[in-house]
Structure formats: structure tokens, C-alpha cells
Tab-separated table of C-alpha atoms and ligand atoms in Angstrom:
chain	number	residue	atom	x	y	z
A	1	MET	CA	153.068	85.486	122.526
A	2	HIS	CA	153.279	85.058	126.402
A	3	ALA	CA	150.455	84.098	128.557
A	4	TRP	CA	149.645	85.695	131.847
A	5	PRO	CA	150.529	83.835	134.799
A	6	ALA	CA	148.253	81.177	136.398
A	7	SER	CA	146.805	81.034	139.792
A	8	GLU	CA	146.944	77.695	141.861
A	9	VAL	CA	144.290	75.143	141.427
A	10	PRO	CA	143.880	73.471	144.803
A	11	ALA	CA	143.627	69.700	144.643
A	12	LEU	CA	140.391	68.369	146.133
A	13	PRO	CA	139.636	65.217	148.048
A	14	GLY	CA	137.197	62.760	146.405
A	15	GLN	CA	136.656	62.184	142.611
A	16	GLY	CA	136.240	64.517	140.144
A	17	ARG	CA	133.245	64.112	137.276
A	18	ASP	CA	133.335	63.711	133.671
A	19	LEU	CA	131.877	66.892	131.560
A	20	ARG	CA	128.636	66.622	129.648
A	21	ILE	CA	128.185	69.321	127.776
A	22	HIS	CA	125.946	70.855	124.772
A	23	ASP	CA	127.651	70.649	121.444
A	24	THR	CA	126.350	72.882	118.826
A	25	ALA	CA	127.274	70.580	115.797
A	26	THR	CA	125.226	67.692	117.104
A	27	GLY	CA	122.586	69.861	118.829
A	28	GLY	CA	122.869	67.826	121.809
A	29	PRO	CA	124.827	66.992	125.116
A	30	VAL	CA	127.979	64.860	124.875
A	31	THR	CA	129.836	63.391	127.379
A	32	LEU	CA	133.439	64.134	126.678
A	33	ASP	CA	136.423	61.287	127.171
A	34	PRO	CA	139.794	63.388	126.844
A	35	GLY	CA	142.812	61.423	127.040
A	36	PRO	CA	144.953	61.945	130.050
A	37	VAL	CA	145.651	65.357	128.436
A	38	ALA	CA	142.574	67.275	127.445
A	39	ARG	CA	142.688	69.163	124.730
A	40	ILE	CA	140.889	73.045	124.309
A	41	TYR	CA	141.101	75.864	121.749
A	42	VAL	CA	139.143	79.032	122.466
A	43	CYS	CA	139.193	81.939	120.240
A	44	GLY	CA	140.855	84.548	121.814
A	45	ILE	CA	140.353	88.627	121.556
A	46	THR	CA	140.546	91.263	118.521
A	47	PRO	CA	142.563	93.251	120.587
A	48	TYR	CA	141.240	97.118	119.558
A	49	ASP	CA	139.375	97.704	122.569
A	50	ALA	CA	139.432	96.820	126.034
A	51	THR	CA	138.017	93.612	127.261
A	52	HIS	CA	134.237	94.033	128.380
A	53	ILE	CA	132.081	91.838	130.556
A	54	GLY	CA	130.972	89.691	127.454
A	55	HIS	CA	134.224	88.678	126.688
A	56	ALA	CA	135.202	87.889	130.388
A	57	ALA	CA	131.427	85.834	130.427
A	58	THR	CA	132.870	83.592	127.471
A	59	TYR	CA	136.335	82.944	128.679
A	60	ASN	CA	134.810	82.255	132.090
A	61	ALA	CA	132.820	79.315	130.799
A	62	PHE	CA	136.035	77.559	128.900
A	63	ASP	CA	137.825	78.526	132.457
A	64	LEU	CA	135.042	76.393	134.194
A	65	VAL	CA	135.431	73.609	131.213
A	66	GLN	CA	139.175	73.334	132.145
A	67	ARG	CA	138.686	73.476	135.731
A	68	VAL	CA	136.248	70.239	135.861
A	69	TRP	CA	139.158	68.449	133.433
A	70	LEU	CA	141.550	69.596	136.191
A	71	ASP	CA	139.616	67.972	139.060
A	72	THR	CA	139.857	64.539	137.039
A	73	LYS	CA	143.254	64.398	137.631
A	74	ARG	CA	144.140	65.268	133.753
A	75	GLN	CA	146.495	67.867	132.370
A	76	VAL	CA	144.857	70.585	129.982
A	77	HIS	CA	146.488	71.541	126.935
A	78	TYR	CA	144.782	74.780	126.191
A	79	VAL	CA	145.700	76.971	123.202
A	80	GLN	CA	143.913	80.616	122.527
A	81	ASN	CA	144.450	83.054	119.702
A	82	VAL	CA	144.904	86.721	119.593
A	83	THR	CA	143.373	88.164	116.121
A	84	ASP	CA	146.140	90.620	116.256
A	85	ILE	CA	145.519	91.658	112.491
A	86	ASP	CA	141.904	92.244	110.981
A	87	ASP	CA	139.982	95.033	109.657
A	88	PRO	CA	138.363	96.470	112.884
A	89	LEU	CA	141.711	96.878	114.077
A	90	LEU	CA	143.000	98.687	111.177
A	91	GLU	CA	140.032	101.024	111.353
A	92	ARG	CA	140.401	101.846	114.915
A	93	ALA	CA	143.970	102.585	114.520
A	94	GLU	CA	143.252	104.694	111.928
A	95	ARG	CA	140.058	106.409	113.420
A	96	ASP	CA	142.586	106.892	116.731
A	97	ASP	CA	145.557	107.594	114.766
A	98	VAL	CA	147.749	104.978	116.538
A	99	ASP	CA	149.817	102.184	114.918
A	100	TRP	CA	147.929	99.318	114.464
A	101	ALA	CA	150.536	97.231	116.251
A	102	ALA	CA	150.899	99.276	119.037
A	103	LEU	CA	147.107	98.933	119.457
A	104	ALA	CA	147.182	95.422	119.351
A	105	GLU	CA	149.706	95.301	121.884
A	106	ARG	CA	148.770	97.651	124.580
A	107	GLU	CA	144.583	95.962	124.426
A	108	THR	CA	146.314	92.161	124.698
A	109	ALA	CA	148.469	93.476	127.549
A	110	LEU	CA	145.259	95.105	129.368
A	111	PHE	CA	143.369	91.712	128.452
A	112	ARG	CA	146.498	89.827	130.217
A	113	GLU	CA	145.554	92.223	133.241
A	114	ASP	CA	141.924	91.465	133.462
A	115	MET	CA	142.274	87.676	132.877
A	116	THR	CA	144.987	87.538	135.674
A	117	ALA	CA	142.763	89.813	137.933
A	118	LEU	CA	139.817	87.281	137.235
A	119	ARG	CA	141.715	83.935	137.711
A	120	MET	CA	140.977	82.530	134.434
A	121	LEU	CA	143.742	80.064	133.649
A	122	PRO	CA	146.102	80.866	130.775
A	123	PRO	CA	146.454	78.938	127.699
A	124	ARG	CA	149.876	76.855	127.213
A	125	HIS	CA	150.028	78.654	123.880
A	126	TYR	CA	148.977	82.365	123.586
A	127	ILE	CA	149.771	82.869	119.892
A	128	GLY	CA	148.771	86.024	117.701
A	129	ALA	CA	147.797	85.502	113.838
A	130	VAL	CA	150.748	87.831	112.866
A	131	GLU	CA	153.381	85.228	114.063
A	132	ALA	CA	151.188	81.919	113.097
A	133	ILE	CA	151.354	83.731	109.532
A	134	PRO	CA	154.358	81.323	108.179
A	135	GLY	CA	152.166	78.455	109.120
A	136	ILE	CA	149.166	79.637	107.564
A	137	VAL	CA	150.653	80.162	104.142
A	138	PRO	CA	151.373	76.805	103.391
A	139	LEU	CA	148.088	75.537	104.559
A	140	VAL	CA	146.151	78.069	101.741
A	141	GLU	CA	148.648	77.006	98.935
A	142	ARG	CA	147.545	72.960	100.193
A	143	LEU	CA	143.786	74.077	99.817
A	144	ARG	CA	144.442	75.551	96.678
A	145	ASP	CA	146.582	72.719	95.154
A	146	LEU	CA	143.820	70.373	96.337
A	147	GLY	CA	141.380	72.724	94.094
A	148	ALA	CA	138.913	73.818	97.546
A	149	ALA	CA	140.434	77.793	97.075
A	150	TYR	CA	140.045	80.148	93.980
A	151	GLU	CA	141.383	83.757	93.102
A	152	LEU	CA	139.599	86.491	92.636
A	153	ASP	CA	141.833	89.726	91.616
A	154	GLY	CA	144.231	88.419	93.756
A	155	ASP	CA	142.611	87.401	96.864
A	156	ILE	CA	142.088	83.652	97.524
A	157	TYR	CA	138.839	82.215	98.803
A	158	PHE	CA	137.834	79.254	100.191
A	159	SER	CA	135.354	77.165	98.111
A	160	VAL	CA	132.232	75.849	100.613
A	161	ASP	CA	131.265	73.572	97.890
A	162	SER	CA	134.574	71.578	98.318
A	163	ASP	CA	133.567	70.423	101.871
A	164	PRO	CA	130.737	67.651	102.000
A	165	HIS	CA	130.201	68.445	105.293
A	166	PHE	CA	130.103	72.201	105.221
A	167	GLY	CA	126.908	73.292	107.210
A	168	GLU	CA	127.136	70.534	110.043
A	169	VAL	CA	128.374	72.753	112.839
A	170	SER	CA	125.870	75.736	112.432
A	171	HIS	CA	122.518	73.897	110.346
A	172	LEU	CA	121.780	77.318	109.349
A	173	ASP	CA	119.855	77.436	105.602
A	174	ALA	CA	121.298	79.207	102.769
A	175	ALA	CA	119.482	82.711	103.528
A	176	ALA	CA	120.524	82.840	107.185
A	177	MET	CA	124.241	81.992	106.279
A	178	ARG	CA	124.402	85.079	103.943
A	179	LEU	CA	122.807	87.265	106.150
A	180	LEU	CA	125.482	86.284	109.057
A	181	SER	CA	128.210	86.422	106.669
A	182	ALA	CA	127.615	89.707	105.537
A	183	GLU	CA	127.385	91.099	109.363
A	184	ARG	CA	130.345	88.763	110.776
A	185	GLY	CA	133.525	89.982	108.415
A	186	GLY	CA	132.293	88.295	105.149
A	187	ASP	CA	131.869	89.738	101.627
A	188	PRO	CA	128.592	88.039	100.133
A	189	ASP	CA	127.888	90.885	97.610
A	190	ARG	CA	131.293	90.415	96.127
A	191	PRO	CA	130.363	90.166	92.265
A	192	GLY	CA	132.571	86.620	91.100
A	193	LYS	CA	132.337	84.799	94.110
A	194	LYS	CA	131.202	80.986	93.816
A	195	ASP	CA	129.501	81.410	96.727
A	196	PRO	CA	128.498	84.294	98.519
A	197	VAL	CA	129.665	82.934	101.872
A	198	ASP	CA	132.759	81.785	100.378
A	199	PRO	CA	135.329	83.317	102.942
A	200	MET	CA	138.674	84.837	102.408
A	201	LEU	CA	141.836	82.629	103.014
A	202	TRP	CA	144.302	84.972	101.579
A	203	MET	CA	143.810	88.629	101.059
A	204	ALA	CA	146.326	90.190	98.444
A	205	ALA	CA	148.151	93.590	100.279
A	206	ARG	CA	146.382	96.587	100.068
A	207	GLU	CA	147.428	100.491	99.487
A	208	GLY	CA	148.514	101.441	102.992
A	209	GLU	CA	147.596	98.520	104.539
A	210	PRO	CA	150.337	95.730	106.454
A	211	SER	CA	150.737	93.013	104.416
A	212	TRP	CA	153.299	89.860	104.485
A	213	ASP	CA	155.219	87.434	102.217
A	214	GLY	CA	152.811	84.782	101.260
A	215	GLY	CA	155.075	82.648	99.530
A	216	SER	CA	153.323	81.818	95.848
A	217	LEU	CA	150.342	83.435	97.481
A	218	GLY	CA	152.194	86.626	96.823
A	219	ARG	CA	152.025	89.428	99.590
A	220	GLY	CA	149.061	90.021	101.678
A	221	ARG	CA	147.622	88.950	105.029
A	222	PRO	CA	145.348	85.898	106.208
A	223	GLY	CA	141.700	85.323	106.459
A	224	TRP	CA	140.175	85.113	109.799
A	225	HIS	CA	139.452	81.498	109.658
A	226	ILE	CA	142.362	79.588	108.659
A	227	GLU	CA	144.251	81.728	111.222
A	228	CYS	CA	142.290	79.750	113.800
A	229	VAL	CA	142.626	76.242	111.786
A	230	ALA	CA	146.388	76.733	111.417
A	231	ILE	CA	147.199	77.552	115.118
A	232	ALA	CA	144.602	74.820	116.304
A	233	LEU	CA	146.213	72.207	114.088
A	234	ASP	CA	149.735	73.340	114.797
A	235	HIS	CA	149.349	72.996	118.452
A	236	LEU	CA	146.520	70.630	119.166
A	237	GLY	CA	146.018	68.641	115.851
A	238	MET	CA	142.715	67.630	114.708
A	239	GLY	CA	139.820	65.926	116.918
A	240	PHE	CA	140.620	68.058	119.708
A	241	ASP	CA	138.051	67.931	122.488
A	242	VAL	CA	136.398	71.832	122.659
A	243	GLN	CA	136.447	74.227	120.186
A	244	GLY	CA	134.852	76.984	122.039
A	245	GLY	CA	133.721	80.986	121.890
A	246	GLY	CA	130.829	82.893	122.124
A	247	SER	CA	127.483	82.191	119.806
A	248	ASP	CA	128.310	84.575	117.417
A	249	LEU	CA	131.199	82.483	116.159
A	250	VAL	CA	129.349	79.524	114.961
A	251	PHE	CA	128.839	81.200	111.852
A	252	PRO	CA	130.741	81.548	109.875
A	253	HIS	CA	133.819	81.362	112.023
A	254	HIS	CA	133.677	77.956	113.604
A	255	GLU	CA	131.774	76.364	110.832
A	256	MET	CA	134.467	77.611	108.105
A	257	GLY	CA	137.004	76.495	110.435
A	258	ALA	CA	135.616	73.177	110.780
A	259	SER	CA	135.544	73.052	106.798
A	260	HIS	CA	138.861	74.326	106.270
A	261	ALA	CA	140.040	71.683	108.872
A	262	GLN	CA	137.938	68.764	106.901
A	263	VAL	CA	139.471	69.514	103.226
A	264	LEU	CA	142.691	69.894	104.747
A	265	THR	CA	142.753	66.656	106.443
A	266	GLY	CA	140.113	64.618	105.541
A	267	GLU	CA	138.899	64.261	108.654
A	268	PHE	CA	135.754	66.010	110.481
A	269	PRO	CA	135.339	67.344	112.958
A	270	MET	CA	138.035	69.238	114.049
A	271	ALA	CA	136.650	69.656	117.655
A	272	LYS	CA	134.879	66.898	119.488
A	273	ALA	CA	132.744	69.272	120.833
A	274	TYR	CA	131.551	72.839	119.899
A	275	VAL	CA	130.734	74.923	122.478
A	276	HIS	CA	129.262	78.058	122.558
A	277	ALA	CA	128.437	80.840	125.270
A	278	GLY	CA	125.369	83.255	125.293
A	279	MET	CA	125.613	86.842	124.395
A	280	VAL	CA	125.812	89.037	127.361
A	281	ALA	CA	123.688	92.294	126.543
A	282	LEU	CA	123.625	96.297	127.967
A	283	HIS	CA	120.653	98.391	127.754
A	284	GLY	CA	119.082	95.448	125.762
A	285	GLU	CA	121.307	94.867	123.250
A	286	LYS	CA	124.376	92.748	122.817
A	287	MET	CA	127.645	94.341	124.040
A	288	SER	CA	129.763	94.877	121.182
A	289	LYS	CA	132.820	96.989	120.351
A	290	SER	CA	131.103	98.034	117.433
A	291	LYS	CA	128.076	99.606	118.878
A	292	GLY	CA	130.162	100.754	121.896
A	293	ASN	CA	127.892	99.822	124.601
A	294	LEU	CA	130.528	98.059	127.026
A	295	VAL	CA	131.054	97.702	130.713
A	296	PHE	CA	134.963	96.918	130.795
A	297	VAL	CA	136.230	94.862	133.025
A	298	SER	CA	139.435	97.372	133.834
A	299	ALA	CA	136.779	99.925	134.155
A	300	LEU	CA	135.037	97.918	137.016
A	301	ARG	CA	138.741	96.996	138.787
A	302	ARG	CA	139.768	100.954	138.322
A	303	GLU	CA	136.422	101.904	140.565
A	304	GLY	CA	137.775	99.490	143.218
A	305	VAL	CA	135.539	96.464	142.788
A	306	ASP	CA	136.853	93.315	143.530
A	307	PRO	CA	137.735	90.993	140.571
A	308	ALA	CA	136.088	87.633	142.619
A	309	ALA	CA	132.592	89.678	142.709
A	310	ILE	CA	132.846	90.193	139.082
A	311	ARG	CA	133.418	86.656	138.283
A	312	LEU	CA	130.766	85.780	140.787
A	313	ALA	CA	128.407	87.630	138.862
A	314	LEU	CA	129.632	85.919	135.548
A	315	LEU	CA	129.003	82.620	137.571
A	316	ALA	CA	125.432	83.640	138.511
A	317	HIS	CA	124.591	83.136	134.950
A	318	HIS	CA	124.385	79.837	132.718
A	319	TYR	CA	126.626	79.947	130.346
A	320	ARG	CA	124.391	78.996	127.411
A	321	ALA	CA	122.211	82.153	128.530
A	322	ASP	CA	121.847	85.106	126.768
A	323	TRP	CA	121.907	87.706	129.509
A	324	GLU	CA	121.889	91.294	130.654
A	325	TRP	CA	124.603	92.966	132.643
A	326	THR	CA	123.095	95.684	135.524
A	327	ASP	CA	124.008	97.483	138.541
A	328	GLN	CA	121.670	94.715	140.450
A	329	VAL	CA	123.601	91.564	139.090
A	330	LEU	CA	126.779	93.325	140.787
A	331	GLU	CA	125.571	94.392	143.639
A	332	ASP	CA	124.207	90.638	144.122
A	333	ALA	CA	127.319	89.258	143.271
A	334	ARG	CA	129.284	91.610	145.908
A	335	THR	CA	126.360	90.559	148.560
A	336	ARG	CA	127.245	87.026	147.965
A	337	LEU	CA	130.721	87.464	148.323
A	338	ALA	CA	130.347	89.089	151.716
A	339	HIS	CA	128.437	86.214	152.856
A	340	TRP	CA	130.808	83.707	151.338
A	341	ARG	CA	134.095	85.390	152.977
A	342	ALA	CA	132.351	85.850	156.120
A	343	ALA	CA	131.563	81.890	156.185
A	344	VAL	CA	134.843	80.550	155.435
A	345	SER	CA	136.498	83.210	158.050
A	346	ARG	CA	134.483	81.343	160.754
A	347	PRO	CA	136.252	78.728	162.940
A	348	ASP	CA	133.916	75.664	162.093
A	349	GLY	CA	130.599	74.489	160.355
A	350	PRO	CA	128.335	72.300	159.166
A	351	SER	CA	130.770	68.773	156.761
A	352	ALA	CA	131.266	70.515	153.437
A	353	ASP	CA	131.571	66.557	151.858
A	354	ALA	CA	128.269	66.793	150.418
A	355	LEU	CA	128.708	70.524	148.961
A	356	VAL	CA	131.847	69.308	147.058
A	357	GLU	CA	129.936	66.809	145.674
A	358	GLU	CA	126.952	69.171	144.635
A	359	ILE	CA	129.458	71.761	143.061
A	360	ARG	CA	131.087	68.895	140.835
A	361	ASP	CA	127.821	67.367	139.765
A	362	ALA	CA	126.882	70.855	138.742
A	363	LEU	CA	129.268	71.894	136.681
A	364	ALA	CA	129.715	68.428	135.179
A	365	ASN	CA	126.136	68.807	134.132
A	366	ASP	CA	126.501	71.315	131.185
A	367	LEU	CA	128.710	74.013	133.503
A	368	ASP	CA	125.651	74.614	135.715
A	369	ALA	CA	127.493	77.242	137.650
A	370	PRO	CA	124.503	79.073	139.176
A	371	ALA	CA	123.249	75.532	140.565
A	372	ALA	CA	126.844	75.529	141.829
A	373	LEU	CA	126.492	79.185	143.477
A	374	ALA	CA	123.076	77.925	145.105
A	375	ALA	CA	124.672	74.871	147.058
A	376	VAL	CA	127.414	77.093	148.313
A	377	ASP	CA	124.766	79.561	149.277
A	378	ARG	CA	122.560	76.800	151.307
A	379	TRP	CA	125.911	75.615	153.255
A	380	VAL	CA	126.468	79.512	154.049
A	381	VAL	CA	122.793	79.540	155.199
A	382	LEU	CA	123.348	76.581	156.980
A	383	GLN	CA	126.361	77.533	158.863
A	384	GLU	CA	124.637	81.151	159.040
A	385	SER	CA	121.725	79.701	160.956
A	386	LYS	CA	122.835	76.503	163.090
A	387	GLY	CA	126.527	76.841	163.142
A	388	GLY	CA	128.438	73.479	163.168
A	389	THR	CA	131.032	71.626	164.917
A	390	ASP	CA	133.339	70.395	161.471
A	391	ALA	CA	136.428	72.679	162.004
A	392	GLY	CA	137.980	71.454	158.215
A	393	ALA	CA	134.735	72.662	156.420
A	394	PRO	CA	135.576	76.384	155.966
A	395	GLY	CA	138.586	75.427	154.477
A	396	VAL	CA	137.207	72.868	152.363
A	397	VAL	CA	134.383	75.239	150.939
A	398	SER	CA	137.452	77.924	150.311
A	399	ARG	CA	139.169	75.265	148.405
A	400	ALA	CA	136.557	73.846	146.471
A	401	VAL	CA	135.384	77.833	145.377
A	402	ASP	CA	138.747	78.358	144.375
A	403	ALA	CA	139.514	74.913	142.657
A	404	LEU	CA	136.212	74.604	140.913
A	405	LEU	CA	134.833	78.095	140.182
A	406	GLY	CA	137.958	80.340	140.265
A	407	VAL	CA	137.208	82.536	143.059
A	408	ALA	CA	139.441	83.023	145.885
A	409	LEU	CA	137.817	84.129	149.082
B	1	5CA	N1	139.061	87.087	117.674
B	1	5CA	C1	137.731	86.639	117.358
B	1	5CA	C2	137.721	85.184	117.864
B	1	5CA	S1	139.247	84.578	116.644
B	1	5CA	C3	136.656	87.425	118.390
B	1	5CA	O1	135.507	86.785	117.925
B	1	5CA	N2	137.644	88.545	118.938
B	1	5CA	S2	136.514	89.621	119.942
B	1	5CA	O2	137.052	89.737	120.349
B	1	5CA	O3	135.281	89.674	119.363
B	1	5CA	O4	135.470	88.205	120.674
B	1	5CA	C4	136.488	87.495	121.671
B	1	5CA	C5	135.518	86.420	122.213
B	1	5CA	O5	134.375	86.919	122.981
B	1	5CA	C6	134.461	85.338	121.236
B	1	5CA	O6	134.628	84.038	121.742
B	1	5CA	C7	133.335	86.479	121.332
B	1	5CA	O7	131.792	85.480	120.861
B	1	5CA	C8	133.211	86.511	122.766
B	1	5CA	N3	132.123	87.787	122.937
B	1	5CA	C9	131.963	89.092	122.130
B	1	5CA	N4	131.046	89.813	122.732
B	1	5CA	C10	130.319	89.181	123.372
B	1	5CA	C11	129.273	89.168	124.029
B	1	5CA	N5	128.337	90.364	124.094
B	1	5CA	N6	128.644	88.839	125.261
B	1	5CA	C12	129.421	87.435	125.287
B	1	5CA	N7	130.605	87.096	124.277
B	1	5CA	C13	130.799	87.943	123.635
B	2	ZN	ZN1	138.725	82.292	116.179
């Protein structure tokens, strides 16, 4: 699949910082030391509805990761998937009486527009699950040959018992795993499974549903977790720097992915850091397509909201926090944007050299975007109250905010 156009990332004077970030698997901060090319995999959308603020907040977090790396003069190899075949997509297509593939294509196109408007850096490889099927089938065959998979009425399951490291990403007990498995696409109550949370690797073709040639697996379609593993291993290989997503992906998705990869390669973990963004809520409940309590990025754009204000609204919250979207959050962001824009369009101001370092320090410290915004606010207030004589400063601020926070002033 094609991704979306990249916005320019201005180079900044001085030295970027190495990123220290919270790793779910170890439960603490890790300082990442990527090579000259940092490698990141971020789980993409299931395209049955438009991008909402929760999605945008999660992608914003991983956009910041890349901006910190780019500031250290590294290149970034960024891979993202699209879950363009899955039960919820088929259910929505049936409900709305539209073709599932056309629905996926339409919503993916809208996602690209939203990401472009929000100045999110595009992945180098943007890969749909359907196009990854030829690479998925041999992995499932290998898991079966290794004795890590078993068949149940034609469907093929992964046996979590085959992975000695199972549980080391989420650290949940069996009861919690079972509950989350039921909530998030698993089928813990299906009779005949070795372990209730064993996830499907390959689902045999169902009457009236799309299916693909699975070689020795028979016709069918892939399970969710093996899709991301196949795409990640194909484009990044084992031991890449960050696997990212929202906190609702910790279990089962990222746990199972790590498990599949461990059994396939004998290595653990697949990613050096498992990084998870908090959940954005609306009216007290997690924003989710299944509940329908959504604020769409595209709807805000249609109402004339500046995407830079949306981005500032996201940045005002720490990526690991769960937070609530309200009209006030957007109003505050609009006010801030107006102040910042006015400030960088003045002919001079106080020196911004220290500010650039403060933004760098804030982001390198577990992506503390709210602290970065506060630092810019302080510079703006100082300029408003005392002025300044540095004619280069407004330009420095504008380029730093663009390069490190993705906001064009
Ligand atoms: N296609 C899979 C990943 S392979 C998927 O989870 N798709 S999704 O469309 O449901 O979500 C896309 C990304 O947005 C995921 O990282 C998910 O964790 C994140 N996300 C979903 N809802 C929210 C929310 N309310 N707040 C923050 N992030 C969210
Ligand atoms: Zn994924």
C-alpha cells in the first residue's frame, strides 16, 4: 500500500538526545540506543470507521519517538500495518451493505488524509494484512512444523505453552488474560482449545466470507497477531527498537506477537521496548468504534478546526496518561496556537537557544510533551511581557516546534 506524503522536518542546531522511554515488558524506563537506522513498528488501524482522536493520540506518541530520533541525525525505518481483513470490518460491511474491501479502502484513504493534515511522519512501509498473506502462510506452517500450533475443526491455533517467555510482555495472571482475550478478539470459551487464550493463526474459510489460498493450511484468512509479526519480521527483522500501539494492545496483541516471534526465531523479545499510549475517553468512556462515542479527526477538520490545534490538544497530554477529550481541551489548544503563531511572527524576541534544549530534554524524558509545551509557553510569555532583541529567535522557535512537535506555526 502507499502511505502518505511526508512533511519536511527542519534540522536544528546543536545535539539531539537519546530517548528514555517506558517499556511495558520490563515495567520501567529504558534508554534506547538504536543504530544509525532506528527501527519502529506501530500497529495500524482496522479501517472500518474514520480516525478518531484516540487513534490520533496514539500515532502522535510514535511520531514524537521518530522526531526525537531524527533530531539525533539517525534515519528511521518505520513500518505500520493496516488490518484490512478482520471480523469487525466484515460485520460493519454487512451492516452497511457495502463491499468489505471498498470499505477498508475508503477508510484507509481517509486515515491517510488525517495523518497528512496532522503532520504525522509516514511509514516507509505501509502494509495491508491482505497483501501480507503470502508471507504469513509459511510462518504458520513453520509454527505447525515446530509443534507450536494445533488444528481445531480446520482452524489453526497457536499454543501459548510452546513459548517459555509467554506472559513477559503483559505480566498478567491467567484470569485477566482470559477476560481480555474475550474482550479483544479471542475465543476463550471455544471447546477443544489447549489453553483458553490460545489465539488463532489461520481461520479456515467460512461460508460467505472472503478467503485466500493458504497452501498446506487450506483456504482461509490469517489471525490478527501473526499478521503484525509477519510484517514486522519481513521489514524490520528481530530485535527492532520499538513496537508501539495503544494500551489496549498490550494483551493479547503484543503478548501473542512476541510469543509467535519467540517460537519462530528462538529470540526474545521481538522489540527492545514495548511502548503503549494511554486511552482517550469521551463522556467518561474509552473512545471506541464499537461503542460509537467518537470524535473524528476528519469531522473536526470539516468544521474548520486547524489540524495544528488538534495536534496541540494531543500534545497537551502525556502519552501514557488516560485522558478525556472535551470542548475545553480543544479550546485551550486553539488559544495556545494563536499565542504561539503571534509570537513567531514578531520580528524578534528573547534568545531561544535554551528553549530548544528544554524541548529536547522534555521529549527525551519519556516523551514529556506537556513539559515541552510549557517550555514554549514560557518563552512566549517572556516575549509578550519583556520583548527581546534576538532577531533569529522567532525562527528558531518555529523550526523547533515544527521539527520536534510536528506543529507548523
Ligand atoms: N489494527 C489493530 C492493530 S494491528 C488496531 O488495534 N486497530 S484500531 O483501529 O482499533 O486501533 C488503532 C490504534 O489506535 C491502536 O494502537 C489502538 O491501541 C489505538 N486506539 C484505539 N482506541 C484508542 C483510544 N480510545 N485512545 C487511544 N488509542 C486508541
Ligand atoms: Zn498490530
